[in-house]
Coordinates of C-alpha atoms in Angstrom, one line a residue:
Chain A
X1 CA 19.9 -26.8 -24.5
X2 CA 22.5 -26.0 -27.5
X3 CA 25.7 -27.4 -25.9
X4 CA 29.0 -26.2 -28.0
X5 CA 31.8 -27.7 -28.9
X6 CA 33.8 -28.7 -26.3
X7 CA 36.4 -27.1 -27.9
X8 CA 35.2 -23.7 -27.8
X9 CA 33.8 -23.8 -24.2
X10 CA 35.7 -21.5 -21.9
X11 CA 36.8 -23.2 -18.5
X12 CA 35.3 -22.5 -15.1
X13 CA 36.5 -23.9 -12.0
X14 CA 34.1 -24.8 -9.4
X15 CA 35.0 -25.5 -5.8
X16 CA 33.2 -26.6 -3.1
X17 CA 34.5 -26.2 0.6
X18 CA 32.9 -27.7 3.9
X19 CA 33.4 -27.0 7.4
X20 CA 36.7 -28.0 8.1
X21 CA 37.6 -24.4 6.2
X22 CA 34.0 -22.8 7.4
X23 CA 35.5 -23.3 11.1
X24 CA 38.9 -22.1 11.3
X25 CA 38.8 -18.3 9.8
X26 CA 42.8 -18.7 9.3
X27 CA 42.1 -22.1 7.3
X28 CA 39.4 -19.9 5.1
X29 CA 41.1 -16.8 4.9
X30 CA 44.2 -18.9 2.9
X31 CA 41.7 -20.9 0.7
X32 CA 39.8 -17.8 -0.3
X33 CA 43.5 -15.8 -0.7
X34 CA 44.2 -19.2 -3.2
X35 CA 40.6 -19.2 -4.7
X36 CA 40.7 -15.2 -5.6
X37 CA 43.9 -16.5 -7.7
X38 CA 42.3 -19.0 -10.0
X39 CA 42.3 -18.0 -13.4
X40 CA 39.1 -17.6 -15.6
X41 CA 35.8 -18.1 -14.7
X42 CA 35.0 -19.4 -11.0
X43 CA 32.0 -20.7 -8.4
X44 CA 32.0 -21.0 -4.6
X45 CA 30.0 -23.2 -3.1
X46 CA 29.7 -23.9 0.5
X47 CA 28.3 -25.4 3.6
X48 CA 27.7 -24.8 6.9
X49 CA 30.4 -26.0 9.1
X50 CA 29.4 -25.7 13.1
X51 CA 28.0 -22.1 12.9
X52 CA 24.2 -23.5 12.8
X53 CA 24.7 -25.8 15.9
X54 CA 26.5 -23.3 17.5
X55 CA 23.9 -20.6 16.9
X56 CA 20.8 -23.6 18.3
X57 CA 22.7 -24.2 21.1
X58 CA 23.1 -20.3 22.3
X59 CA 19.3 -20.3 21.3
X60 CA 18.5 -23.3 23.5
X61 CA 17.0 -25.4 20.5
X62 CA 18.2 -28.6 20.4
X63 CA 18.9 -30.4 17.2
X64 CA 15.7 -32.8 16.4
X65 CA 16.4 -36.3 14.9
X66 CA 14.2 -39.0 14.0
X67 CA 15.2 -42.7 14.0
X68 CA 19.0 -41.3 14.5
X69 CA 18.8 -38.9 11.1
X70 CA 18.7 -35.2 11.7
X71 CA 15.6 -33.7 11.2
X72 CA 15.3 -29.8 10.0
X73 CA 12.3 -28.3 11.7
X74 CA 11.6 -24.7 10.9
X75 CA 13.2 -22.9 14.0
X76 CA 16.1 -24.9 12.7
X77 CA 15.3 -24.3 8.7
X78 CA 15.3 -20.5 10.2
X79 CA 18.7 -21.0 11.8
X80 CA 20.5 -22.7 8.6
X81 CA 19.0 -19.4 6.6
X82 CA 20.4 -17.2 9.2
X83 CA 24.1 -18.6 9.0
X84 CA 24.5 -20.1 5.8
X85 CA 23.3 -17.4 3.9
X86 CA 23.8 -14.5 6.3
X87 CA 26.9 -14.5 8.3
X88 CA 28.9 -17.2 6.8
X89 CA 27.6 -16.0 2.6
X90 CA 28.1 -12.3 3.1
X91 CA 31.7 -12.5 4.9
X92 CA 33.2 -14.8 2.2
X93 CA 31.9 -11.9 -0.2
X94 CA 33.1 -9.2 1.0
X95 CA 36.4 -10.8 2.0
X96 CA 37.0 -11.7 -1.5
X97 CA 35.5 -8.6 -3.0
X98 CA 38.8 -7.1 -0.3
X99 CA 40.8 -9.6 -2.8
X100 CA 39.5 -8.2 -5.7
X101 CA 37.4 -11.0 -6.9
X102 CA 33.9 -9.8 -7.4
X103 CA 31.9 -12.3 -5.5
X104 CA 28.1 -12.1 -5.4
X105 CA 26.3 -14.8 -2.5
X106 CA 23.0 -16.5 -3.7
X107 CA 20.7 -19.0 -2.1
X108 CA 18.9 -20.8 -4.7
X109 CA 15.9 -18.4 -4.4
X110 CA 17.8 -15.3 -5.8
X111 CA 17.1 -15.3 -9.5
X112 CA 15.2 -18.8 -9.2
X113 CA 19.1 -19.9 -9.4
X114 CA 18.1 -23.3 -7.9
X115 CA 14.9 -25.2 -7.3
X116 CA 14.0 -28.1 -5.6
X117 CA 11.4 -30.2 -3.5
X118 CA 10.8 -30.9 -0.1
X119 CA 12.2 -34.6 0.5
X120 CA 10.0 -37.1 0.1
X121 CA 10.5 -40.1 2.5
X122 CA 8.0 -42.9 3.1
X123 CA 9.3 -43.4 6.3
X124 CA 10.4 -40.3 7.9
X125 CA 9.5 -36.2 7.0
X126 CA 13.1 -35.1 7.4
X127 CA 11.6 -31.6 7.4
X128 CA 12.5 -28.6 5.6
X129 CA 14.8 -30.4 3.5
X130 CA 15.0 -30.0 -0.3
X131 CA 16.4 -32.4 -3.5
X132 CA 17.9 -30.1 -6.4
X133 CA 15.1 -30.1 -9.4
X134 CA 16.6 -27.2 -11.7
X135 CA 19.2 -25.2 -12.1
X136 CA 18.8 -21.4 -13.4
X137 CA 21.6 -22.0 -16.1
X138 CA 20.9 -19.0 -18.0
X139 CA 21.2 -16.4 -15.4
X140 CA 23.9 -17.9 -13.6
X141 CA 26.1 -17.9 -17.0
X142 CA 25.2 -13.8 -18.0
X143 CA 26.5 -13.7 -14.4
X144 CA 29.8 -15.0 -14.6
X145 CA 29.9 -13.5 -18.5
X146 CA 29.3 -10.0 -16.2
X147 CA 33.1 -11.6 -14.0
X148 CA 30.9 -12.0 -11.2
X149 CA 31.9 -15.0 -9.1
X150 CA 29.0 -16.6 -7.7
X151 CA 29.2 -18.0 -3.9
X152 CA 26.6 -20.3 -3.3
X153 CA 25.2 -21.3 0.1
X154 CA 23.6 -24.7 0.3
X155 CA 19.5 -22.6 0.7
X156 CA 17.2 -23.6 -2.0
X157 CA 13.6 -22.6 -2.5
X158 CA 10.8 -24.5 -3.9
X159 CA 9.2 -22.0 -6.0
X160 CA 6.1 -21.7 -3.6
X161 CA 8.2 -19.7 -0.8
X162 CA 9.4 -22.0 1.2
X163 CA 13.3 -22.0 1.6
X164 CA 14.8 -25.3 1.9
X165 CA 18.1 -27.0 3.5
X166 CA 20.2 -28.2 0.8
X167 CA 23.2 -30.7 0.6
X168 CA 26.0 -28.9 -0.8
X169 CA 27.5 -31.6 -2.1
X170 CA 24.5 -32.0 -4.3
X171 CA 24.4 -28.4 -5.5
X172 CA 28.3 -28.5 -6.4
X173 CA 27.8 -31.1 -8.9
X174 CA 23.7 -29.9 -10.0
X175 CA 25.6 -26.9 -10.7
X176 CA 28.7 -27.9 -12.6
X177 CA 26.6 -29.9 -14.6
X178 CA 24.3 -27.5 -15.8
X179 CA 27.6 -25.1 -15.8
X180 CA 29.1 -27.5 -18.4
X181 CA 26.6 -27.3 -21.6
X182 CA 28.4 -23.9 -21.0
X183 CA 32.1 -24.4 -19.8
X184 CA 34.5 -27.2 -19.7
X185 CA 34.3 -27.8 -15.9
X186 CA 36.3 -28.7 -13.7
X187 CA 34.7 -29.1 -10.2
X188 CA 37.0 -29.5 -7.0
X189 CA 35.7 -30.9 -4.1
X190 CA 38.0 -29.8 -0.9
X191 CA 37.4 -31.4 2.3
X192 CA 39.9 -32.4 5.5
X193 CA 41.7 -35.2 3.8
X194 CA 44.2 -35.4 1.4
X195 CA 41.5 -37.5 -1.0
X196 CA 40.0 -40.7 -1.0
X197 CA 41.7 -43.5 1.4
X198 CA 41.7 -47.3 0.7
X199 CA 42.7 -47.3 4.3
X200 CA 40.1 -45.2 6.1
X201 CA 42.5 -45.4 9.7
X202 CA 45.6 -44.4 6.9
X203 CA 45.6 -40.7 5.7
X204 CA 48.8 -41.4 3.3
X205 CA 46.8 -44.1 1.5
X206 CA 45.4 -41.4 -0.9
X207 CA 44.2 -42.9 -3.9
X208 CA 45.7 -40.9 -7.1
X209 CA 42.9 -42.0 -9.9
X210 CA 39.7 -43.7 -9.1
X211 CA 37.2 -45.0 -11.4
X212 CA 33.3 -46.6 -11.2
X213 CA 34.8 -50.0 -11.0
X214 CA 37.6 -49.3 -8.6
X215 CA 34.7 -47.8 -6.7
X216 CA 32.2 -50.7 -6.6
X217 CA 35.2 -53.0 -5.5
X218 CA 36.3 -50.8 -2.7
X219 CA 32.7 -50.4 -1.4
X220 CA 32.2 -54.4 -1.7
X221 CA 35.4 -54.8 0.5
X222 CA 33.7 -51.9 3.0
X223 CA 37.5 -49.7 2.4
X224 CA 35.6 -46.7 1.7
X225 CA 34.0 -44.8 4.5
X226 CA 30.4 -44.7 4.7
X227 CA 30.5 -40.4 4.7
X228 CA 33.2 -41.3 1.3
X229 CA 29.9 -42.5 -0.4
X230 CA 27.4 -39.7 -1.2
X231 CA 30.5 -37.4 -1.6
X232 CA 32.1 -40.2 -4.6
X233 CA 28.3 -40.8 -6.0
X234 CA 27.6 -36.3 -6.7
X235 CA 31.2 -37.0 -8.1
X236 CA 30.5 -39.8 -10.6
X237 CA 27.0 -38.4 -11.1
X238 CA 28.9 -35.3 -12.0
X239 CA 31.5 -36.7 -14.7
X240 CA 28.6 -38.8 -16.5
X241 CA 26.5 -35.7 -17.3
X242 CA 28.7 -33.7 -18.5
X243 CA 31.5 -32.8 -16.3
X244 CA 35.3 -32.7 -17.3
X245 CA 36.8 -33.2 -14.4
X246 CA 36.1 -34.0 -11.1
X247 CA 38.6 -34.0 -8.1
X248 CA 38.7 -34.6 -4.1
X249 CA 41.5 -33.3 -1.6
X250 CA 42.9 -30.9 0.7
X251 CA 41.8 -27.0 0.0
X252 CA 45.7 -25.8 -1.3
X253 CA 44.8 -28.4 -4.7
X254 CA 43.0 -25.6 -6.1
X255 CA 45.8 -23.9 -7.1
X256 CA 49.1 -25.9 -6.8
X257 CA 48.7 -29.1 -8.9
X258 CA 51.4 -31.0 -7.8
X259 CA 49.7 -31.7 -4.1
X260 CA 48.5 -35.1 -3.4
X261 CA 44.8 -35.4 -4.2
X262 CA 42.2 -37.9 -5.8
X263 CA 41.2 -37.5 -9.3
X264 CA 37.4 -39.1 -10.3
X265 CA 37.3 -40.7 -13.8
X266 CA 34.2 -42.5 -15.2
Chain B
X1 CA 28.3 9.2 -16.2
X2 CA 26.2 9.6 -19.8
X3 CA 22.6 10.7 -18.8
X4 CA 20.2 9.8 -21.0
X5 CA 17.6 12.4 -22.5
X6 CA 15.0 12.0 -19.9
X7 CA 12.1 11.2 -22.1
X8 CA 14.1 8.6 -23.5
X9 CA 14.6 6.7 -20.0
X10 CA 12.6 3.7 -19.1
X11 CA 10.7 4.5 -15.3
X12 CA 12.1 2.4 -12.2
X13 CA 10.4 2.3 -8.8
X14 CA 11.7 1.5 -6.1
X15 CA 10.5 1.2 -2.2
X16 CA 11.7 1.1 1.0
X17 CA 9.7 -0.8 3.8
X18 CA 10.7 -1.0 7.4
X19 CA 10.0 -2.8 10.3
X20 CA 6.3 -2.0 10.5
X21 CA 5.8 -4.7 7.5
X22 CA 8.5 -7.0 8.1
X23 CA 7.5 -7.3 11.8
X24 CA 4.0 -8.2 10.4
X25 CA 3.8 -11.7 8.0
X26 CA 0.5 -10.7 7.2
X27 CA 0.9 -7.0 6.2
X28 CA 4.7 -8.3 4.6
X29 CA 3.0 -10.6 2.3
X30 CA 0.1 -8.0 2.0
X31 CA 2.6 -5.5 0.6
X32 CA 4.7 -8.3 -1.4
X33 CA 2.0 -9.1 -3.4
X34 CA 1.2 -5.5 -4.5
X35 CA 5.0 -4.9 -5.0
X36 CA 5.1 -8.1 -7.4
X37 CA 2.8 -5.8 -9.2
X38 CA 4.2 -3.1 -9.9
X39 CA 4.8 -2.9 -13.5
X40 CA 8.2 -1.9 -14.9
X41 CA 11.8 -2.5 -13.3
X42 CA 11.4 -2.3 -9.7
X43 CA 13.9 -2.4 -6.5
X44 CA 13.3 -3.3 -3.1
X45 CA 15.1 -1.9 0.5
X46 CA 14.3 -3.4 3.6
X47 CA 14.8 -2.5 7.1
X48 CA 15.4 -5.0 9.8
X49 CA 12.3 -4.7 12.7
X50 CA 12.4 -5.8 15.6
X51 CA 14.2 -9.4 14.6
X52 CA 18.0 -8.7 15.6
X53 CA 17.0 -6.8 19.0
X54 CA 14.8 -10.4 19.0
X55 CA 17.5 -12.8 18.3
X56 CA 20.1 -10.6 20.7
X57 CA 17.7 -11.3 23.6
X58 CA 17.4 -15.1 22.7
X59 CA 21.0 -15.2 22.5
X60 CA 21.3 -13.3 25.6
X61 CA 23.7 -10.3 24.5
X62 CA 23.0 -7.0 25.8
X63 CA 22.6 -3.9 23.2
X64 CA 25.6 -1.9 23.6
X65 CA 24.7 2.3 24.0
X66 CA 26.6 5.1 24.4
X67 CA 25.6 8.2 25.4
X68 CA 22.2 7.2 25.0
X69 CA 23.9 6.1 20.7
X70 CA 22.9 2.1 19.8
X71 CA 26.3 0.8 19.1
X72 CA 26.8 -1.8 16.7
X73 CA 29.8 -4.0 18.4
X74 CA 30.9 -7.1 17.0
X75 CA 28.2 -9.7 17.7
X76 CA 25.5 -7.1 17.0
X77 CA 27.0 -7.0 13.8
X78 CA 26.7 -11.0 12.7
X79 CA 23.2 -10.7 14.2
X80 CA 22.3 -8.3 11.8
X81 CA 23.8 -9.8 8.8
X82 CA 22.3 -12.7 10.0
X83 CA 18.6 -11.6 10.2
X84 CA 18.8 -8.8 7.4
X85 CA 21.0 -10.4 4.7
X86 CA 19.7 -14.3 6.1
X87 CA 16.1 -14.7 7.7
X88 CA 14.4 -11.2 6.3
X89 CA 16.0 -11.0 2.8
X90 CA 15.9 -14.7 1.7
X91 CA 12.7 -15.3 3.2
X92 CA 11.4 -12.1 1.0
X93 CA 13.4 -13.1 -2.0
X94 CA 11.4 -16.8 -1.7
X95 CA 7.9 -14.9 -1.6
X96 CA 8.5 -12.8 -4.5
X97 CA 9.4 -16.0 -6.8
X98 CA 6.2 -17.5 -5.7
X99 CA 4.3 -14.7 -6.8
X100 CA 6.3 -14.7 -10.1
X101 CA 8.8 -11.8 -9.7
X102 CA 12.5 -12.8 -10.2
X103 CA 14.0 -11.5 -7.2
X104 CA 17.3 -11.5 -6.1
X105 CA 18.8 -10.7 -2.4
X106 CA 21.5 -8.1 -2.3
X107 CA 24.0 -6.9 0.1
X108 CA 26.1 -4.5 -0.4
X109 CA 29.1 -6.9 -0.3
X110 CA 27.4 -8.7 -2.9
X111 CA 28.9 -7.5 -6.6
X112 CA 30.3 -4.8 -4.1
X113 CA 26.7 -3.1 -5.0
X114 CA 27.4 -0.4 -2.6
X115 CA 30.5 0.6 -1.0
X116 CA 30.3 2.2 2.2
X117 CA 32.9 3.7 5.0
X118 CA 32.9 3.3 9.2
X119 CA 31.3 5.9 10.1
X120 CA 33.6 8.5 11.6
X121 CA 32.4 10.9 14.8
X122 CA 35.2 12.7 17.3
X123 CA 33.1 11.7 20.1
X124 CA 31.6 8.8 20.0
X125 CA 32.8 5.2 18.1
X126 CA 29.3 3.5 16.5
X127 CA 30.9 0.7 16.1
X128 CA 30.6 -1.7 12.6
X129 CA 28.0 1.2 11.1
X130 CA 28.6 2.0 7.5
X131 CA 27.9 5.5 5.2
X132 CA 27.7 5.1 1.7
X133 CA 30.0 6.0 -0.7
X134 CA 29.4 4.3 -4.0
X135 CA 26.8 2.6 -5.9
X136 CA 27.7 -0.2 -8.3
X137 CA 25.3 1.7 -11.0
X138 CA 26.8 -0.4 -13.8
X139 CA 26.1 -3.9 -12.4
X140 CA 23.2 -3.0 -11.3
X141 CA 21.7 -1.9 -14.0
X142 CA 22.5 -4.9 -15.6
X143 CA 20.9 -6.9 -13.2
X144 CA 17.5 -4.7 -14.0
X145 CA 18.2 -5.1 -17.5
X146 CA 17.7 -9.5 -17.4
X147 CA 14.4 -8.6 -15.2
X148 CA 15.8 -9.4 -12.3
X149 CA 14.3 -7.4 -9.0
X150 CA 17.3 -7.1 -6.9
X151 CA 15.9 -6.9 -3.6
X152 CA 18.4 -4.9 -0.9
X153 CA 19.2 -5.3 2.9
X154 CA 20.7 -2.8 4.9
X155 CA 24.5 -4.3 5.0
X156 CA 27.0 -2.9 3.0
X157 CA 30.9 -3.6 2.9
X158 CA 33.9 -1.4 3.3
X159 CA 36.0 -3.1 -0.1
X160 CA 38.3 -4.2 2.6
X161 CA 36.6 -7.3 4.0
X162 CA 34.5 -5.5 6.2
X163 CA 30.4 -5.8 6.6
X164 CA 29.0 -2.9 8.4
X165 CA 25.7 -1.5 9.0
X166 CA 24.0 0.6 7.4
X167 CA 20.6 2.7 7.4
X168 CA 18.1 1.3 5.2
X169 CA 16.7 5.0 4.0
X170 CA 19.8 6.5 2.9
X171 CA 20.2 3.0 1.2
X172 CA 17.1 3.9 -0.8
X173 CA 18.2 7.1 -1.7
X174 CA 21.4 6.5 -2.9
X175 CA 20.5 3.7 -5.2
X176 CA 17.8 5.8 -6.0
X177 CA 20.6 8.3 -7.4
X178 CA 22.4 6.2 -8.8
X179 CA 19.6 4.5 -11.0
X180 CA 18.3 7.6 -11.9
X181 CA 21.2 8.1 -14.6
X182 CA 19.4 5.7 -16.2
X183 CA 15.8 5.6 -15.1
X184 CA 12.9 8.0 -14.3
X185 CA 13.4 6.6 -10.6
X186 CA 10.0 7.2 -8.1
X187 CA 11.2 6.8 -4.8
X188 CA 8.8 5.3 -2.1
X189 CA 9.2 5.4 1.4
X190 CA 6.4 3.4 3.5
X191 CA 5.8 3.6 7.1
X192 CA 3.2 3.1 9.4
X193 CA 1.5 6.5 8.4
X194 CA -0.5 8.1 5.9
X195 CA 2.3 10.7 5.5
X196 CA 3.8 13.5 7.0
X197 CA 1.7 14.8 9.5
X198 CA 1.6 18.8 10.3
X199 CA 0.8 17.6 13.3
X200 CA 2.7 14.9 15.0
X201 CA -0.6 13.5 17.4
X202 CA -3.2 13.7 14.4
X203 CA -2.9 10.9 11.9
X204 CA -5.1 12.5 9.8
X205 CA -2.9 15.7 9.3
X206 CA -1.0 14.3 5.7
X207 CA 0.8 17.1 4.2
X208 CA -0.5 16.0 0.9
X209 CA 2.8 18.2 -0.9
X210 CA 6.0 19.4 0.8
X211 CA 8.9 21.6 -0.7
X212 CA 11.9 22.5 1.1
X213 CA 10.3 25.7 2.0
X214 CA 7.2 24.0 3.9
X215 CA 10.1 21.6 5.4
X216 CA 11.9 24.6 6.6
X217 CA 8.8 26.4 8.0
X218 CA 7.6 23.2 9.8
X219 CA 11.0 22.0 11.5
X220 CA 11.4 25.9 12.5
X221 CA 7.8 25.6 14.1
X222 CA 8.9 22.0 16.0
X223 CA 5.7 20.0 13.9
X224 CA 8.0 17.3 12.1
X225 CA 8.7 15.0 14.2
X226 CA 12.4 13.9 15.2
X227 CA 12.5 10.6 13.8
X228 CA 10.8 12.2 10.3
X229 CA 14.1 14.6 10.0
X230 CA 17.0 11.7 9.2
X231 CA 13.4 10.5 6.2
X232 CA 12.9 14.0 4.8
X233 CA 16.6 14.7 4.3
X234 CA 16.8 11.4 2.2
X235 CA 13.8 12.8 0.3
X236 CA 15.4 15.6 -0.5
X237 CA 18.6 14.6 -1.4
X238 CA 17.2 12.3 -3.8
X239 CA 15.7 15.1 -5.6
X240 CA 17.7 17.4 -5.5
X241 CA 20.1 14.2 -7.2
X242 CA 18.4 13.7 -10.1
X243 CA 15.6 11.0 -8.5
X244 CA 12.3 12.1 -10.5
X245 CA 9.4 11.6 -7.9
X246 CA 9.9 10.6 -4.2
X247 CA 6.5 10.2 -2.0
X248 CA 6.0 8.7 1.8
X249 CA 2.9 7.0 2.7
X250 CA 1.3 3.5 4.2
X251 CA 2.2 0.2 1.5
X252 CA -0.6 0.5 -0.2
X253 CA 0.5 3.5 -1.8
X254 CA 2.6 1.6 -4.3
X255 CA -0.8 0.6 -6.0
X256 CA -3.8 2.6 -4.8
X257 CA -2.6 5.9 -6.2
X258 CA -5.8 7.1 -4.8
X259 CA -5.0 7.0 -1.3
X260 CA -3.8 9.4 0.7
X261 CA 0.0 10.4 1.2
X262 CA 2.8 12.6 0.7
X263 CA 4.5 14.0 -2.1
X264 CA 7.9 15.2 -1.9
X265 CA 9.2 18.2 -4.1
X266 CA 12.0 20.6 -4.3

């Protein structure tokens, strides 16, 4: 891929929001009043929050885990498609198409936007679960180029027709990366803290800048909390293919800078 | 709107399938095969079946009627944007990239594609159901243009935050409409018959062509059936709207253009 100068690159913000928002319509109804207000070129991505369990339960399907990990079987596969990229997809779009941001909700499978593989696992078949292989980069930038704001639910496909369950995590930073031979991005993860803690049991022990090697020394005295770890590896992965800048915090960061939050360097 | 010299514009088809197909895998990936097919730029409506009157049950919610009216109320609602714009639509967008066809899964909401209003009636309120009143023609279009085959369910969106639902013929003609400013647009309709029967009890009575003369004389006479009227109206509109060629007919019309069905003229 031709990348540009990093000069010349546009910016694009992309944000990624998790249940804590998903949950509390109030909560999401102020983030995506904030998110219509960000300047230039934007992408939504988001998860899933309690909807699917919540949906199961009313179904009477319970949740199937192997070995304590959660397992995605296809009733369940069935339900994540159902919420993630039905109810939850479609009511972010058209609440910020009401905010004049023209929003347009994929799953991976529309436009081939992202592909990836069933999980393979020696030990356990985690079920219809999928690993990021390739972004659509082409069609998701004549997208944006159109001012479409893409809002991506965490559905992949495989390319065979199977849809698969998708970390989010994952497809914020597979996206911002491919997103940056294109843009200068800047990729904003918001969960329910106000960043990363050294003091897991202390939410004012936010720490401002982190890098790798403050990173390996806070895992080797166990400070960072075991969910902290996928979450801080998408966000190094992120910033060492390509990313600008990468950022953890409360949902208001995305548009007032001078909130509390942790910044990712390499 | 510029129309083009009609010579001069490229042919577009698009079909609408209902629940005969999507209730069926076999006769759904049957019919997506053929559709992958079709050669040219292509569009695809689907209907819902028999999956959110499914999922109500396993949920155990009631369908709301009045006056003998389905009413969409507010959990009907997220159970059909859950099933039409989640489980159907993704599951048909995932097919048609295995079989090599870029699709892409539309609502309404989505790029505010198509706009619609709650439906107003002095006597009874339907609840979240949506008319259309715009087409996002120029978006659209676009779409078309990078090969994708946008691929539609029957939700639309209100521009003010609102999802509502919306019947899946009248979504085919107007995007039919709209497209046909610029494409030759043949409009499809499949159904579990061969056509429009003269006689409602004999499936072999296909009305091979019908004006609006022949539609008069038979709705005068009590042969078209009730359900047929709401389908034929579409047809018409759409031609008398600028849509080039609309027939109605089993799936495997979209191929075989030697079977038998029913052409539609002014």
């Amino acid at each position: 891929v031709f990348k540009k100068n990093k000069m010349t690159k546009p910016t694009l913000t992309l944000v990624k929001i998790g249940g804590n928002i998903i949950d509390n319509p109030v909560a999401l109804s102020a983030f995506l009043n904030d998110f219509s207000k960000i300047e230039g070129a934007k992408v939504l991505v988001h998860g899933g929050g309690k909807s699917a369990t919540k949906l199961a339960e009313q179904m009477g399907l319970q949740p199937q885990f192997i070995d304590g990990r959660r397992i995605t079987d296809a009733p369940m596969l069935d339900i994540a498609v159902m919420t993630y990229a039905g109810l939850i997809n479609k009511n972010i779009v058209a609440q910020l198409q009401a905010l004049q941001t023209n929003a347009m909700g994929l799953s991976g499978a529309d436009g081939t936007m992202i592909v990836s593989e069933k999980r393979k696992n020696e030990n356990i078949d985690f079920g219809w679960v999928g690993d990021v292989i390739a972004v659509n980069g082409e069609l998701l930038t004549t997208l944006i180029e159109h001012k479409i704001t893409p809002v991506f639910c965490a559905i992949t496909h495989d390319g065979n027709g199977q849809l698969l369950n998708t970390n989010a995590d994952t497809i914020a930073s597979e996206l911002a990366i491919t997103l940056s031979h294109y843009y200068q991005v800047k990729l904003i993860y918001c969960f329910e803290k106000q960043g990363v803690l050294s003091d897991a049991e202390d939410d004012d022990s936010v720490i401002l800048n982190i890098n790798s090697e403050d990173y390996q020394t806070l895992k080797n005295k166990g400070s960072i909390h075991s969910g902290m770890i996928p979450k801080l590896d998408n966000c190094f992965y992120a910033l060492s293919n390509g990313v600008e800048k990468v950022c953890i915090g409360l949902p208001e960061i995305i548009l007032n800078q001078n909130t509390v939050y942790t910044t990712i360097t390499i």
